[in-house]
Coordinates of C-alpha atoms and ligand atoms in Angstrom, one line a residue:
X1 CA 5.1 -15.9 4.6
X2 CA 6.4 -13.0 2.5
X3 CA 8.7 -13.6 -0.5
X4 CA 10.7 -10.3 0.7
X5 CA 11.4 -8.9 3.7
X6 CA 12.8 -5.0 3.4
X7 CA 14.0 -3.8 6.7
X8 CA 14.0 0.7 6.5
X9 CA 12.0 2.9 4.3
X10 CA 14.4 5.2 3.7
X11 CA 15.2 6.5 0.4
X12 CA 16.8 3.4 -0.1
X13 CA 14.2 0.9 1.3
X14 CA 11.8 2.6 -0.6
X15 CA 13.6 2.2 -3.9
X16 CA 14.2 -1.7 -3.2
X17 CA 10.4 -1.2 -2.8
X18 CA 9.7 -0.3 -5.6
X19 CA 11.9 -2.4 -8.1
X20 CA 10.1 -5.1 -6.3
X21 CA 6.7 -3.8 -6.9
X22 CA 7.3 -4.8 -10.6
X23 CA 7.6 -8.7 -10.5
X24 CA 5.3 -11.3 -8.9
X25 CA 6.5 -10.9 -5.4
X26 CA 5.0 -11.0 -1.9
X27 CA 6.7 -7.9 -0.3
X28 CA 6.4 -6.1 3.2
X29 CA 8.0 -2.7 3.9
X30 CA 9.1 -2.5 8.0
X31 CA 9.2 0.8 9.4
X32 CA 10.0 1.7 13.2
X33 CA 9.0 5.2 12.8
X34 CA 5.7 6.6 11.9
X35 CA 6.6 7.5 8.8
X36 CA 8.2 7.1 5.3
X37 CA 11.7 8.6 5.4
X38 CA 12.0 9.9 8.9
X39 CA 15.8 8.9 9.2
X40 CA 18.5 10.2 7.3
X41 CA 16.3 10.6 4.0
X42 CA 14.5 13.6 5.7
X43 CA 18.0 15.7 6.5
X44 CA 20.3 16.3 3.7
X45 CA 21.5 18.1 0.7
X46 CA 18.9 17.2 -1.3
X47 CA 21.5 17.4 -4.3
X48 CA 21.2 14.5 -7.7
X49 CA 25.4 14.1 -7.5
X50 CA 27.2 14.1 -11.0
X51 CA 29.4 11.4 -9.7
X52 CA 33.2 12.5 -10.1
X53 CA 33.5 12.2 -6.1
X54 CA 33.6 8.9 -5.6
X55 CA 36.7 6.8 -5.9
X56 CA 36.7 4.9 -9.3
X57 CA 36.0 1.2 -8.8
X58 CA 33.8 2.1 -5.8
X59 CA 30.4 1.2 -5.3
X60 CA 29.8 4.9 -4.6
X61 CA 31.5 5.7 -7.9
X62 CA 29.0 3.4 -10.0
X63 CA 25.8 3.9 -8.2
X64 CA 26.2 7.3 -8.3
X65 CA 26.4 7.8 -12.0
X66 CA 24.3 4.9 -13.0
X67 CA 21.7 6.3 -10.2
X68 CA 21.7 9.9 -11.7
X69 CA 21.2 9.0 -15.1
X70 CA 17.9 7.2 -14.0
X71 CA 16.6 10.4 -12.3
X72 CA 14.7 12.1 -15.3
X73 CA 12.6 9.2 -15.9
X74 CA 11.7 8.0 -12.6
X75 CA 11.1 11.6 -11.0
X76 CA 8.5 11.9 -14.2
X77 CA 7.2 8.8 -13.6
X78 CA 6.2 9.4 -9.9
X79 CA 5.8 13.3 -10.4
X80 CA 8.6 14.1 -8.1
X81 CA 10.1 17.9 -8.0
X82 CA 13.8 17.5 -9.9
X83 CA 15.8 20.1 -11.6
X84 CA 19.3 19.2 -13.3
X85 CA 20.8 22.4 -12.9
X86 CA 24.2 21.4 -13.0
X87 CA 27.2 21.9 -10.3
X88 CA 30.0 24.0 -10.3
X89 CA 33.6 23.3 -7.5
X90 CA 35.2 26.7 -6.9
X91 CA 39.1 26.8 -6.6
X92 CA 40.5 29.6 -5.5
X93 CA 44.3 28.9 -5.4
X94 CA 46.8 26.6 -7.8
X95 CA 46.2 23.7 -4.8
X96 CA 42.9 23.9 -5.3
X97 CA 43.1 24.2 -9.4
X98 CA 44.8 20.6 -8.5
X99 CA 42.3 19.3 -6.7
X100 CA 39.3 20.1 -9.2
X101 CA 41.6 18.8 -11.8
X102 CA 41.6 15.6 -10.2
X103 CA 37.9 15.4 -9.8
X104 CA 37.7 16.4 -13.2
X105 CA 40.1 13.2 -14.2
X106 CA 38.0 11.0 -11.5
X107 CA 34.9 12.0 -13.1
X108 CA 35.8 11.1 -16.4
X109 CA 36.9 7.6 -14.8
X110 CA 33.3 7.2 -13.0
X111 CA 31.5 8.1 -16.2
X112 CA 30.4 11.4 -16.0
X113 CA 29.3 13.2 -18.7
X114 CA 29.8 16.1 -20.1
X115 CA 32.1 18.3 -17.6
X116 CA 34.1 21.2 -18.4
X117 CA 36.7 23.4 -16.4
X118 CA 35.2 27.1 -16.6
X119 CA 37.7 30.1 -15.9
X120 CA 36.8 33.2 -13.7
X121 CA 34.8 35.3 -16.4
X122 CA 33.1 32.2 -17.2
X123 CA 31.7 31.2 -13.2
X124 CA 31.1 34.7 -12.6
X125 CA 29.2 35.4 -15.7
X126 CA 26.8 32.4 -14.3
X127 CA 26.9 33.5 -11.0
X128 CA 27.8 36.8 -10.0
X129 CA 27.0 36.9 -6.6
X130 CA 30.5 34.6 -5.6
X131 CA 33.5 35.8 -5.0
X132 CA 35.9 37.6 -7.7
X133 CA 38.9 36.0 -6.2
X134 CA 37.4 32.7 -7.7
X135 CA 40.2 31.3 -10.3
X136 CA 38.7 28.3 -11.9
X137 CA 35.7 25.8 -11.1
X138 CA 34.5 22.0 -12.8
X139 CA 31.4 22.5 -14.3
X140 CA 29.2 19.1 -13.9
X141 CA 25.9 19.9 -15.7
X142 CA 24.1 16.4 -15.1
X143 CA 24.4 17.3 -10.9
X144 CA 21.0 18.2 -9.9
X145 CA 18.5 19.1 -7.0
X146 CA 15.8 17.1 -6.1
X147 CA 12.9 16.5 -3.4
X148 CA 14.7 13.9 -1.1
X149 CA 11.6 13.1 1.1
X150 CA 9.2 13.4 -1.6
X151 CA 11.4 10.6 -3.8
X152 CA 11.0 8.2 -1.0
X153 CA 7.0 8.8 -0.3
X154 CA 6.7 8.7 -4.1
X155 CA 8.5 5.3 -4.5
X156 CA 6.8 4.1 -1.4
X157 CA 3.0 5.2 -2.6
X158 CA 3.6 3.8 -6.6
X159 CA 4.9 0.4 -4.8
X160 CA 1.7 0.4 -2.4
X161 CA -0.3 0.9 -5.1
X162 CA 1.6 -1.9 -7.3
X163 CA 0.8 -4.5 -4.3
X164 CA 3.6 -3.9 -1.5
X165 CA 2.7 -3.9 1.7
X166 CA 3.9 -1.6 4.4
X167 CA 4.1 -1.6 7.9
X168 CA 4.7 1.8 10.2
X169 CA 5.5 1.9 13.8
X170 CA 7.1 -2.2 13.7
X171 CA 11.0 -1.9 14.9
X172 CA 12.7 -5.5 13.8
X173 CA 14.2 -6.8 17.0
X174 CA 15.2 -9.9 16.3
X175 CA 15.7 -12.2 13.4
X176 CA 15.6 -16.0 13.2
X177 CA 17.0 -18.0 10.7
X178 CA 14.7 -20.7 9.6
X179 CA 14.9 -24.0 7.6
X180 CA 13.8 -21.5 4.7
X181 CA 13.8 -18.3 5.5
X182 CA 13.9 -15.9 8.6
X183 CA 11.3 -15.4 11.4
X184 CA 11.6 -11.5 11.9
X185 CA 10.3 -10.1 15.1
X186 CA 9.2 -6.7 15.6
X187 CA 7.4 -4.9 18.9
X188 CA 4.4 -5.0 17.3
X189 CA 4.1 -8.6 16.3
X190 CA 6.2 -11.8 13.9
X191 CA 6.1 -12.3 10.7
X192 CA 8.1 -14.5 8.3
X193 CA 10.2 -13.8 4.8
X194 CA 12.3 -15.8 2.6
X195 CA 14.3 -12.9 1.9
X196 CA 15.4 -9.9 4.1
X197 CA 17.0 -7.0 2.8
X198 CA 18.8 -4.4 5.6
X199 CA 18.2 -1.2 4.7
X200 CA 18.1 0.4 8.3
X201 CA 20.4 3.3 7.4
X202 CA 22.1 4.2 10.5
X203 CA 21.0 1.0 12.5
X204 CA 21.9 -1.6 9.6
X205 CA 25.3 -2.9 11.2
X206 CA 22.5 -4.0 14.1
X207 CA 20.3 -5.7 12.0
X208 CA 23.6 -7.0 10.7
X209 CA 24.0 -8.5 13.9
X210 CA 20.8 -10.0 14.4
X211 CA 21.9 -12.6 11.7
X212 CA 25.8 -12.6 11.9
X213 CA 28.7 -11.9 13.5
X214 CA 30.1 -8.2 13.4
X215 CA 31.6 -6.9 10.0
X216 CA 31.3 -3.0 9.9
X217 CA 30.3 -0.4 12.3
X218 CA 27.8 2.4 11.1
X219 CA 29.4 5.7 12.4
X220 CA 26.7 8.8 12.6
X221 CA 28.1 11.8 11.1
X222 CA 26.2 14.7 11.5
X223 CA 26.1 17.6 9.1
X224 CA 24.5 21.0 10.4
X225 CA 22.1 23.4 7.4
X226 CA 20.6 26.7 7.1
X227 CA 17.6 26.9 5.1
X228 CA 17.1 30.5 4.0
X229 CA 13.3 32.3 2.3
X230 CA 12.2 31.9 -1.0
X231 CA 12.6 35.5 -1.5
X232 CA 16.6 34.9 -1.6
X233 CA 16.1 31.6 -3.7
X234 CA 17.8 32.7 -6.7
X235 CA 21.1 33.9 -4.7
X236 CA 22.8 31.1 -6.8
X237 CA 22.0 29.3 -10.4
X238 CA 24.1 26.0 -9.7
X239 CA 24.8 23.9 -6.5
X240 CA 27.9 25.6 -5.5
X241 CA 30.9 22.9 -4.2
X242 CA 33.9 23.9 -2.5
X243 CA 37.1 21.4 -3.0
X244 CA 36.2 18.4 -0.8
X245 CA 38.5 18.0 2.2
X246 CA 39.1 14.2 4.0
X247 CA 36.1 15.1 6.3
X248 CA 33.6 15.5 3.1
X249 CA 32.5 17.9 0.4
X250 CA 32.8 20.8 2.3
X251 CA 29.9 23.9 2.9
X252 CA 27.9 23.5 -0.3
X253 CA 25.4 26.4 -1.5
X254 CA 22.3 25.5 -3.7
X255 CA 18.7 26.4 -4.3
X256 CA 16.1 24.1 -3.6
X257 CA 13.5 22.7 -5.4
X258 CA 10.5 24.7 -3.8
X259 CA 12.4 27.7 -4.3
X260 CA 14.4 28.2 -1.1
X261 CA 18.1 28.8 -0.7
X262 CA 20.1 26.2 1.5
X263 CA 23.9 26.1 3.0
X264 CA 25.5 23.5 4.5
X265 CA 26.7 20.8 6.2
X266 CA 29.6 20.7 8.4
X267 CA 30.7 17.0 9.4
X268 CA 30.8 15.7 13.0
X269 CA 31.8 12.6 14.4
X270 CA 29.1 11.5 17.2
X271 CA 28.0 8.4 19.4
X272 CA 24.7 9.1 19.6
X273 CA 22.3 7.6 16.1
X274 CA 19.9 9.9 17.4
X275 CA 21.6 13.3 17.5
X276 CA 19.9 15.4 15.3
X277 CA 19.9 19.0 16.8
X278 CA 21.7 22.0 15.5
X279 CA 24.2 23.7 17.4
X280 CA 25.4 27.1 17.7
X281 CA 29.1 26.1 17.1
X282 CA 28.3 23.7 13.9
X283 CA 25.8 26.7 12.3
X284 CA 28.7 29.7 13.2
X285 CA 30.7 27.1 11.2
X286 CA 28.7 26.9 8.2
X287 CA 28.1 30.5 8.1
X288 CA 32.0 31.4 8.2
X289 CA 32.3 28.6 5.5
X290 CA 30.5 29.7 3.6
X291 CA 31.8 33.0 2.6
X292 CA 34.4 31.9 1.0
X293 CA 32.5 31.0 -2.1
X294 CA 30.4 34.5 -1.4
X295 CA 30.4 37.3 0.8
X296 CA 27.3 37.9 0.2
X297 CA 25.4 35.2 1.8
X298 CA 22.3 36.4 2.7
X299 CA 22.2 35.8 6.1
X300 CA 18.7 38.0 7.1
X301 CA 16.4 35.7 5.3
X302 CA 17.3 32.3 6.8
X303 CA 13.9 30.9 8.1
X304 CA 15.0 27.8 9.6
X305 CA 18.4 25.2 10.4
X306 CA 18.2 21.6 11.0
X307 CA 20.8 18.4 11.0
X308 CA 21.0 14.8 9.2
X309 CA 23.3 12.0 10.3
X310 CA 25.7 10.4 7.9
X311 CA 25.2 6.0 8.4
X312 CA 29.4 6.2 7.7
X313 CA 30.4 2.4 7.3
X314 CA 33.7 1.3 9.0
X315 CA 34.8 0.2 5.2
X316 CA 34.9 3.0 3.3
X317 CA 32.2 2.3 0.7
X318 CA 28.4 1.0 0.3
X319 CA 27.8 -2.4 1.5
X320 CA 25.3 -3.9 -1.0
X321 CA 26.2 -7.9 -0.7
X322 CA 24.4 -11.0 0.3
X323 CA 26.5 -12.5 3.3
X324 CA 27.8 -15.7 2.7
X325 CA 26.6 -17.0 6.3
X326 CA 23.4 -16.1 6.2
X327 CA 22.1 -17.0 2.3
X328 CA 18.6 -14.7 1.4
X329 CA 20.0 -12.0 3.8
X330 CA 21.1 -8.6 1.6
X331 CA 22.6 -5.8 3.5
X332 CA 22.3 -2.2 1.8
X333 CA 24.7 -0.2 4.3
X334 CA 26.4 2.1 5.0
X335 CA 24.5 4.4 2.2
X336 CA 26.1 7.8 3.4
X337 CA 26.4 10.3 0.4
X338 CA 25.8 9.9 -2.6
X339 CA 22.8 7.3 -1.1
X340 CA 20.3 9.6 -2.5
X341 CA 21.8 10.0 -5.8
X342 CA 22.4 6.2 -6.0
X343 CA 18.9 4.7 -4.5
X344 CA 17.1 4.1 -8.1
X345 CA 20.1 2.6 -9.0
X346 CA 21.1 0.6 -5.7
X347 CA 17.0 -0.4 -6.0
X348 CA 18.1 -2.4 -9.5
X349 CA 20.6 -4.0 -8.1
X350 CA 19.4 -5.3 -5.0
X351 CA 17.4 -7.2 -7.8
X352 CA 20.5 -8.8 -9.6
X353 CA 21.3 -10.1 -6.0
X354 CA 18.1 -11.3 -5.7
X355 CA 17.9 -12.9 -9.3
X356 CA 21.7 -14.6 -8.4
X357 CA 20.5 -15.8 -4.9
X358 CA 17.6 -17.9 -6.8
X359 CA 14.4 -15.3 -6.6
X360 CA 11.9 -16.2 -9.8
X361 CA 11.7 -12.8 -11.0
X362 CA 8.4 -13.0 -13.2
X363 CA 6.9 -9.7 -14.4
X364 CA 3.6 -8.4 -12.9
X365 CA 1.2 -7.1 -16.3
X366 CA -0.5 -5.2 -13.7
X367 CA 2.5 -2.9 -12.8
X368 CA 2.2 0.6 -13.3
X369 CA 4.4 3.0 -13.1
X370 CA 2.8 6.1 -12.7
X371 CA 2.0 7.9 -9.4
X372 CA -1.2 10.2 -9.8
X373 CA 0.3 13.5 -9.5
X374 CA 0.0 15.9 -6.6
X375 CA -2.9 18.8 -7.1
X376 CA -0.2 22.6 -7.0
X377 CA -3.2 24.8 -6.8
X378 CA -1.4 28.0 -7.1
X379 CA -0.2 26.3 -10.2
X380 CA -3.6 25.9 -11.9
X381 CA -4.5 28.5 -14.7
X382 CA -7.0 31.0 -13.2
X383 CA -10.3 28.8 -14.9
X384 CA -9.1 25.7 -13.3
X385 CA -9.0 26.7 -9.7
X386 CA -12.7 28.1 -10.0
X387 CA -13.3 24.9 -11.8
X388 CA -12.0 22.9 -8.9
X389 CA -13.7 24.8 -6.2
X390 CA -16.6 24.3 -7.7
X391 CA -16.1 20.6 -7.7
X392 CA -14.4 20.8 -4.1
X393 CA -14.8 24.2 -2.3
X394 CA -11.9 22.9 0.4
X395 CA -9.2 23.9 -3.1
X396 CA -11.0 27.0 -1.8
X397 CA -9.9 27.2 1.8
X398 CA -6.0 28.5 2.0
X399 CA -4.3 27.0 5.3
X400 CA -0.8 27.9 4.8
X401 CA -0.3 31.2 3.4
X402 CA 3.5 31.7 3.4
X403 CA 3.3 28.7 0.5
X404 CA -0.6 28.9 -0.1
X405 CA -1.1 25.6 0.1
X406 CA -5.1 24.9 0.4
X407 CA -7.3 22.9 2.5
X408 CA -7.9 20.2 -0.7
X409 CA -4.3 19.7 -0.7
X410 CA -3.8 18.6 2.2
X411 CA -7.0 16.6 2.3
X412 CA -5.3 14.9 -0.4
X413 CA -2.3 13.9 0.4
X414 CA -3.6 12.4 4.0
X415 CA -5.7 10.0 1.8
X416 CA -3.0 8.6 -0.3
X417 CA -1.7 5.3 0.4
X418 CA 1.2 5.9 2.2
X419 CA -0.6 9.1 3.4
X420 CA 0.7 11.8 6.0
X421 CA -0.4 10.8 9.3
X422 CA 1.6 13.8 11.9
X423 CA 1.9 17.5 10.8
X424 CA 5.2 16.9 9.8
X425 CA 4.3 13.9 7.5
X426 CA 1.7 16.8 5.7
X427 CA 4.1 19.3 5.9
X428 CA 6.7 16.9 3.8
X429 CA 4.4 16.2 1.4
X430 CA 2.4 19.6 0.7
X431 CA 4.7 21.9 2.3
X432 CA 2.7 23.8 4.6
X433 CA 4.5 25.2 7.6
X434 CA 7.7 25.1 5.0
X435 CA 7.6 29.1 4.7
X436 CA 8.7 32.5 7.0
X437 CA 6.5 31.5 9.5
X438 CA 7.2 28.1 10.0
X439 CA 4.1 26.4 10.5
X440 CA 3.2 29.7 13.3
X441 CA 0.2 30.4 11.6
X442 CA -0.9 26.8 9.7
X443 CA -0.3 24.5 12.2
X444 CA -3.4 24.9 14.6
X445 CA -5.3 24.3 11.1
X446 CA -3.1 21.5 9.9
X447 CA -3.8 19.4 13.2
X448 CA -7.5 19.9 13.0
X449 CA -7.6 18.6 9.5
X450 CA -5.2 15.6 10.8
X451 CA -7.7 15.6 13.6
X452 CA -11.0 15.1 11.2
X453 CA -9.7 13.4 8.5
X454 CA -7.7 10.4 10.4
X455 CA -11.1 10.3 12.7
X456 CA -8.6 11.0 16.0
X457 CA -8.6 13.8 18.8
X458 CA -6.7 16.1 18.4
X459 CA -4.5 16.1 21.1
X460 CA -3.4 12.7 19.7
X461 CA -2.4 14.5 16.8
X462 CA 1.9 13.6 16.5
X463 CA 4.5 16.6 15.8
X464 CA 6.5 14.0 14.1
X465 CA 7.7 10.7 15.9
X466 CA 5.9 8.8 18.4
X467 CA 5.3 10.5 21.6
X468 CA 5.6 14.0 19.7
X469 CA 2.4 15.2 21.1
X470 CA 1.9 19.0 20.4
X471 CA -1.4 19.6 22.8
X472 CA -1.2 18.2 26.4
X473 CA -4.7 20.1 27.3
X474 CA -6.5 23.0 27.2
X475 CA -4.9 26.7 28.2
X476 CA -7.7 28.5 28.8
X477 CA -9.4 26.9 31.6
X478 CA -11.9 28.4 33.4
X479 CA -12.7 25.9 36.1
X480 CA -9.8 26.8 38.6
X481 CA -6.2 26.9 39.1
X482 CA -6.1 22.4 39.7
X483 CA -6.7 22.5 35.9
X484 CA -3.8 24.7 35.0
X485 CA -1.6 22.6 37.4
X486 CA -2.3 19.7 35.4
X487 CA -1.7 20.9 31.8
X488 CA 1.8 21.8 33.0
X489 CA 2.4 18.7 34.6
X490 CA 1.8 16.8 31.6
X491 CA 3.5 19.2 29.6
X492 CA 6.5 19.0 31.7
X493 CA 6.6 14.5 31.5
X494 CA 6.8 15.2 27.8
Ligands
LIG501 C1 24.3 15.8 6.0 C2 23.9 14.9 4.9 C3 24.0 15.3 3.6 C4 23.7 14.5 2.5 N1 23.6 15.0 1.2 C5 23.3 14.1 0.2 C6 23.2 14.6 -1.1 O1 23.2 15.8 -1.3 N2 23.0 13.8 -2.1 C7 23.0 12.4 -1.9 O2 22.9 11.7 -2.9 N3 23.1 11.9 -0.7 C8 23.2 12.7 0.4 N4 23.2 12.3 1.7 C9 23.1 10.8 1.9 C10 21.6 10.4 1.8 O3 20.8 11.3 2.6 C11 21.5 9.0 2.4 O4 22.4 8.2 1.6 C12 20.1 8.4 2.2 O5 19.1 9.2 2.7 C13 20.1 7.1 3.0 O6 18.9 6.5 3.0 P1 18.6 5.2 3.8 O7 17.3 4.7 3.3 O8 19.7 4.2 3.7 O9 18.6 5.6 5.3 P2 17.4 6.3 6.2 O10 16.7 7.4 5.5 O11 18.0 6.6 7.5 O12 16.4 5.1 6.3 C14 16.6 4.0 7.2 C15 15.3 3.6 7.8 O13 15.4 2.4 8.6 C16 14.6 2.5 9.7 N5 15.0 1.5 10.7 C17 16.2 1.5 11.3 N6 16.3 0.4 12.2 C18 15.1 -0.2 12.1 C19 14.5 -1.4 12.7 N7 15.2 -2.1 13.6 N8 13.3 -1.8 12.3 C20 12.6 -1.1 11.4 N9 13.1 0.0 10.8 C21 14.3 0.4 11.1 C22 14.8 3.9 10.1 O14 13.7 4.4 11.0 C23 14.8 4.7 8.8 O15 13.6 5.2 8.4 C24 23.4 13.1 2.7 C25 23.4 12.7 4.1 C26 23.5 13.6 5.1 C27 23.3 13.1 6.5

C-alpha cells in the first residue's frame, strides 16, 4: 500500500513528486506514456510568467507569482537551463496603451515585482529589430525562459533518487474507493494508495470521474509554434507579448534556452485530446501574427514547427482541491497556462492539502536536493575535455554535430534514473537531433546507442510513444523481391 498515489508526470505531477520526496512518505509516480512529460509539458512556450495575467484572486494569479519566485533556486538546485530575461507587451495604439495599463495595475494586484511602462525609445533601444510604430510596452523583468521538459525529468530524477517510485507505460483505468484508501487499476496491473492526486493534464476531468460525479470538462486547446536556428537566436533580448485578446496571450516571440528563436501559439478549440499536429492554416497564422511586433521575422532559418494542447477547465481557473465526496482524493486540473510557471509552487501546495486532510508530514534527513548535473562537453575548458576522454574516450565520439553533443552524453543521460528510453526521450534531455538537421544525421547513431545501452534490438528502438517504431526491417535486401514486399507491408500496418 502506498501512502501517495500521483496520477501524471507532467510538469505538475512531477513537482507533487518531488515536494513529496522530502517527507517520510511511500510515493508512486503513474505514467501511461513511456515517458516523463510526454503530454502537454513537452509542447509549450517554455516561458517562467511574471504573473500580471492572471485575474487577482485567481489561483492562476497566486501560483503564478508565488511559482516564479521559486524558480532560481529550484532550477539551481536540479541544474535546470533558466534565464530571467524579463518580458516586455507591445502596444501599438491608445487601446492597446489601455490594455497594458491594466495588466500593469493587475500585476501590481498579483504581486509582481518590479514592472515598469517603457516608451518607444526605450523598447527599441532594447530591441531594435521590432517595429518603430511601437508606442509603449510593460516591462516585467522577473518573466523568464526556462527548459519545460528538462524541469519535469529533473524533478522526477531528484525525487527517484530521494525514494519515489515511478511507473511508465501504467494508464489508471479505474479507481476504487476503499475502507481506507483507493484500489487504482491500471493496464498493467493494481496497486493501492491512501491518497491519490489527479494530475492527468488533459485527461484529469476522467480520472475525475473515476471517483465522482462530473464537475468540469477539460477542453484541449491547441496552440501551433515555429522553432527557428540558433543562428537567428538573438533576433530578440526579451520574450516579446502582444496585448492578450479573450482567446489568450496572443503570438509571443522569445529566445530559447539552448539558444533558438521560437514564435507562437495560435489558440484552437478541438475535440480531439490527442491532436497534436501542425497545420498549414494555424502556422500561416502565426507567421502573419507575428509581424506585427517585427517585420523582420526571420522566416529562412525556421528548422522545425510543432503543437501543445491547452487542458482548458470548464471553470475558468486551476482546480487544486480535495473533493468533499471522495476524502484523500486531490485534483490538480485544469493547469493550462501559467501551469509551468506555477508547478513548484502548485507542488507546495498540494502539500498543505495533504497536511489539512491528516497526512503526517515528517521530514526525511536523507533528502537531498541536488540533482548531479548534466556533463555540456562543449562547455568544458579545452584541458577538461582531453581529461575526460582520457577517462572515457565515448566524451570523444561526437554524434550530433548540429549541437555537438557526444557519445558520453548521451550514454549518460540513458543511465540516469528516470533515464531516456526512445530517441526522443535522449533527444529531450541532451538535445541531439534539436539542430538544422533535425536528427537527419544523429538519429541512425542515437538508436544504436539506445539499442546497446538498454540491451534491445534495435528495431524495438521507440520514436517516441508506444508503437513509434522507426525500423520495420532491413532495405537492402538481397535475397529477392518477397523480402521487400514484407518491409513495406509492415511499414504500411504502422
Ligand atoms: C500552447 C501552450 C503554451 C503554453 N505556454 C506556457 C508558458 O509559456 N508558460 C507556462 O507557465 N505555461 C504554459 N503552458 C501551460 C503548461 O505547458 C501546462 O500548464 C503544463 O505543462 C501542464 O502540466 P501537467 O503536468 O498538468 O500536464 P501534462 O504535461 O499533460 O501531464 C499530464 C500527464 O498525465 C498523464 N496521464 C493522463 N491520463 C493518465 C492516466 N489515465 N493514467 C496515467 N497517466 C495519465 C499524461 O500522459 C501526461 O503525461 C502552455 C501550454 C500550451 C499547450
Amino acid at each position: 500500500m502506498y501512502d501517495v498515489a500521483i496520477i501524471g508526470a507532467g510538469v505538475i505531477g512531477c513537482a507533487v513528486a518531488r515536494e513529496l520526496s522530502r517527507y517520510d512518505l511511500k510515493v508512486v509516480l503513474i505514467e501511461k506514456d513511456t515517458d516523463i512529460a510526454n503530454g502537454t509539458t513537452k509542447a509549450n512556450s517554455a516561458i517562467v510568467h511574471g504573473g500580471y495575467d492572471a485575474k487577482p484572486g485567481s489561483l492562476k494569479a497566486r501560483f503564478n507569482v508565488e511559482g516564479n519566485a521559486m524558480f532560481d533556486e529550484i532550477c539551481k538546485e536540479l541544474d535546470v537551463p533558466f534565464q530571467r530575461i524579463g518580458s516586455l507587451v507591445l502596444a501599438f495604439d491608445h487601446e492597446d496603451v489601455q490594455a497594458i495599463q491594466e495588466l500593469y495595475d493587475r500585476g501590481v494586484i498579483n504581486g509582481v515585482p518590479n514592472m515598469e511602462m517603457l516608451d518607444r525609445e526605450q523598447i527599441l533601444a532594447l530591441e531594435p529589430n521590432l517595429n518603430k510604430d511601437i508606442i509603449a510596452a510593460l516591462h516585467a523583468p522577473t518573466a523568464g525562459i526556462v527548459g519545460p521538459w528538462e524541469l519535469a525529468i529533473a524533478m522526477a530524477e531528484n525525487a527517484i533518487e530521494n525514494g519515489v517510485e515511478l511507473k511508465l507505460e501504467h494508464k489508471v483505468t479505474q479507481i476504487e474507493k476503499l475502507e481506507n484508501g483507493y484500489g487504482i487499476s491500471t493496464d498493467k496491473g493494481k496497486l493501492k494508495a491512501a491518497y491519490v492526486i489527479n494530475c492527468a493534464g488533459l485527461y484529469a476531468d476522467e480520472v475525475h470521474n473515476m471517483v465522482a460525479d462530473p464537475s468540469f470538462r477539460i477542453i484541449p486547446r491547441r496552440g501551433q509554434y515555429n522553432v527557428f536556428d540558433r543562428s537567428v537566436g538573438d533576433f530578440v533580448k526579451k520574450v516579446i507579448f502582444q496585448c492578450p485578446t479573450k482567446k489568450g496571450k496572443g503570438v509571443l516571440i522569445a529566445p530559447t534556452v539552448h539558444g533558438n528563436l521560437i514564435v507562437g501559439p495560435d489558440a484552437e478549440e478541438l475535440d480531439c485530446k490527442e491532436s497534436i499536429e501542425t497545420t498549414m492554416e494555424g502556422l500561416g497564422f502565426i507567421r502573419e501574427q507575428g509581424k506585427k511586433s517585427t517585420e523582420k521575422v526571420p522566416s529562412h532559418a525556421i528548422i522545425t514547427a510543432f503543437a501543445g494542447l491547452r487542458a482548458t477547465p470548464s471553470t475558468g481557473d486551476f482546480i487544486v482541491e480535495e473533493l468533499t465526496e471522495a476524502k484523500g482524493f486531490i485534483d490538480v486540473a485544469g493547469i493550462e497556462s501559467p501551469g509551468l510557471t506555477a508547478a513548484p509552487a502548485i507542488g507546495v501546495y498540494v502539500l498543505e492539502l495533504l497536511k489539512n486532510s491528516g497526512v503526517i508530514l515528517k521530514e526525511k534527513e536523507s533528502f537531498n536536493p541536488i540533482r548531479r548535473k548534466a556533463i555540456r562537453f562543449m562547455e568544458l575548458t579545452d584541458e577538461e575535455k582531453a581529461e575526460l576522454i582520457k577517462r572515457d574516450p565515448r566524451f570523444g565520439r561526437i554524434i550530433c554535430r548540429c549541437e555537438s553533443i557526444t557519445e558520453g552524453e548521451i550514454v549518460d543521460i540513458i543511465g540516469r534514473k528516470a533515464g531516456a528510453l526512445t530517441v526522443d526521450g535522449v533527444k529531450r534531455r541532451a538535445r541531439p537531433g534539436t539542430g538544422r538537421c533535425q536528427g537527419g544525421f544523429c538519429g541512425p547513431r542515437v538508436m544504436e546507442i539506445l539499442a546497446r545501452e538498454l540491451e534491445m534490438d534495435i528495431t524495438e528502438v521507440l520514436k517516441d510513444r508506444r508503437g513509434s517504431y522507426l525500423l520495420t526491417g532491413p532495405t537492402k535486401v538481397d535475397t529477392g523481391i518477397e523480402e521487400s514486399f514484407d518491409a513495406v507491408a509492415a511499414a504500411k500496418e504502422l
